[in-house]
């Protein structure tokens, strides 16, 4: 959101500056602030109510908005005018915004500066171990399930409805168990309140059924499972292995993940060292 407002301010500033006279008005004169205490550097190309705008600020803005593109004189003038307008708007905001909001912004600015300082310091001083091809392969082999590898169990399920059967649970359980003993379920005739169907363990199945799958060998019949108003039993028909995605397809994401881990380790070690060397007084 803040970035959006920054772009909005720059855009409005361009329009305002290009459409208005550059001569200071009476209102502008009334809003003048004291000049900066520090001497103005040689690269200052404008001052706004005594606040200098430098070539460094101009170059930063040119790089930010245009990158490596060629910037002609007209575009440079627009950026200069935008920076003047932005400085004037910021000064106005500084004098009129609620102090609590100004304090909140100051905290955010300090936090941002601290983050940039830390990032620059780590980049300048830390030797982060690069992610090698062997590290990528090792991670891949150790986490195949993350990349689609899985064992899928194929099931033949017989399911009885307690509400449809209109009989006690024990009686329905006995009937279902007897029917399930048949070797060929497709050859038996089932009452209307019992149905059979095939499913796989990767489908949306009841939690108790999923748990029973793990302990039932291929070709075997499970015990009876009561799930809400249903009683189920299943036979494991077989298993198949789903292969993971090829290493070449996922190596880039693995490399990013490992690079983040390497950076985290480096930052942690560096932080612990520097904090241990610092004079810290806690008030909590």
Phi, psi and omega in degrees: 000317181298319180297322179299316179295325179297315178296320180298316180298316180298316180297314179296324180295318179300313180299314183297315185290319184286340183259353184243163177291149179276352182288138180293139178267175177297322179297318179298320180297325181289339183263005182298143179244169182295144178298158179297145182292325182283149179295146181286131181287163181296336184269012177288127181249353176197154171231142180238109184052041178087354181266121186282145170248127189251167177298327179298318178294321178296312181297323178297316181293320178298316179293322182294318185269332186243347180062231181269003181292153176289136181246117180279173185297322182296316179295323179295320178298319179298320178294319178300313180297323178295320179294322177298313180296320180297318180296318180296318178296319180296320178296319178298316180298321181299328183271341188242342180288156179299136181304325179296320179291320177299319178295321178298318178294320178299319179297316181296319179295316179297320180295317179297316180297320179297318179297318179293321177299314181298314181299317180294321181294316180297317180296325184278332189245342187259141176254090183280130181296125180291154179278117182270166178296324180293325177294320178296314181296319180297317178296318180300312182294331182273349183225044183300329181295333178292340185247023171104351179291133181197154173259118182258125179261128179266133188235151167242115189250138172244127188230127180248141180260120179295320181289325180282333184282331181054046177214160180302152181301319182297319180293317180294322179297318180296316180296316181296319180297319180294316179296325183289345180288344180296140180290321182246100183293331182291345183267354183260153178263127184253146174293167186296335182270006175234131177229162177227148180200166180252147181207171177237157184293345178272005176275172178281094182246155177304150184301318180294325178293316178300320179294320181292331180300323185294337185250006181251118181291164178298133179089350183266162178260137179279171170282174178287141182235121178263122182227102183057245183259023182233152172238129185235154171213147181218160174241135179277116182276328181170179180227152174218148182261124174271126181286153176284168173297148180301147180303320181300330183282333186246359185298324181296316180292323177296317181298318178297317181297316181291324178297319178296322179295316179299317179296318180298319179296317180296315180297319181298313180296317180295319180297314180300319180295311185291321178296322180294335180268356185263155176268098185252128175242115182269140178241033178220000000 
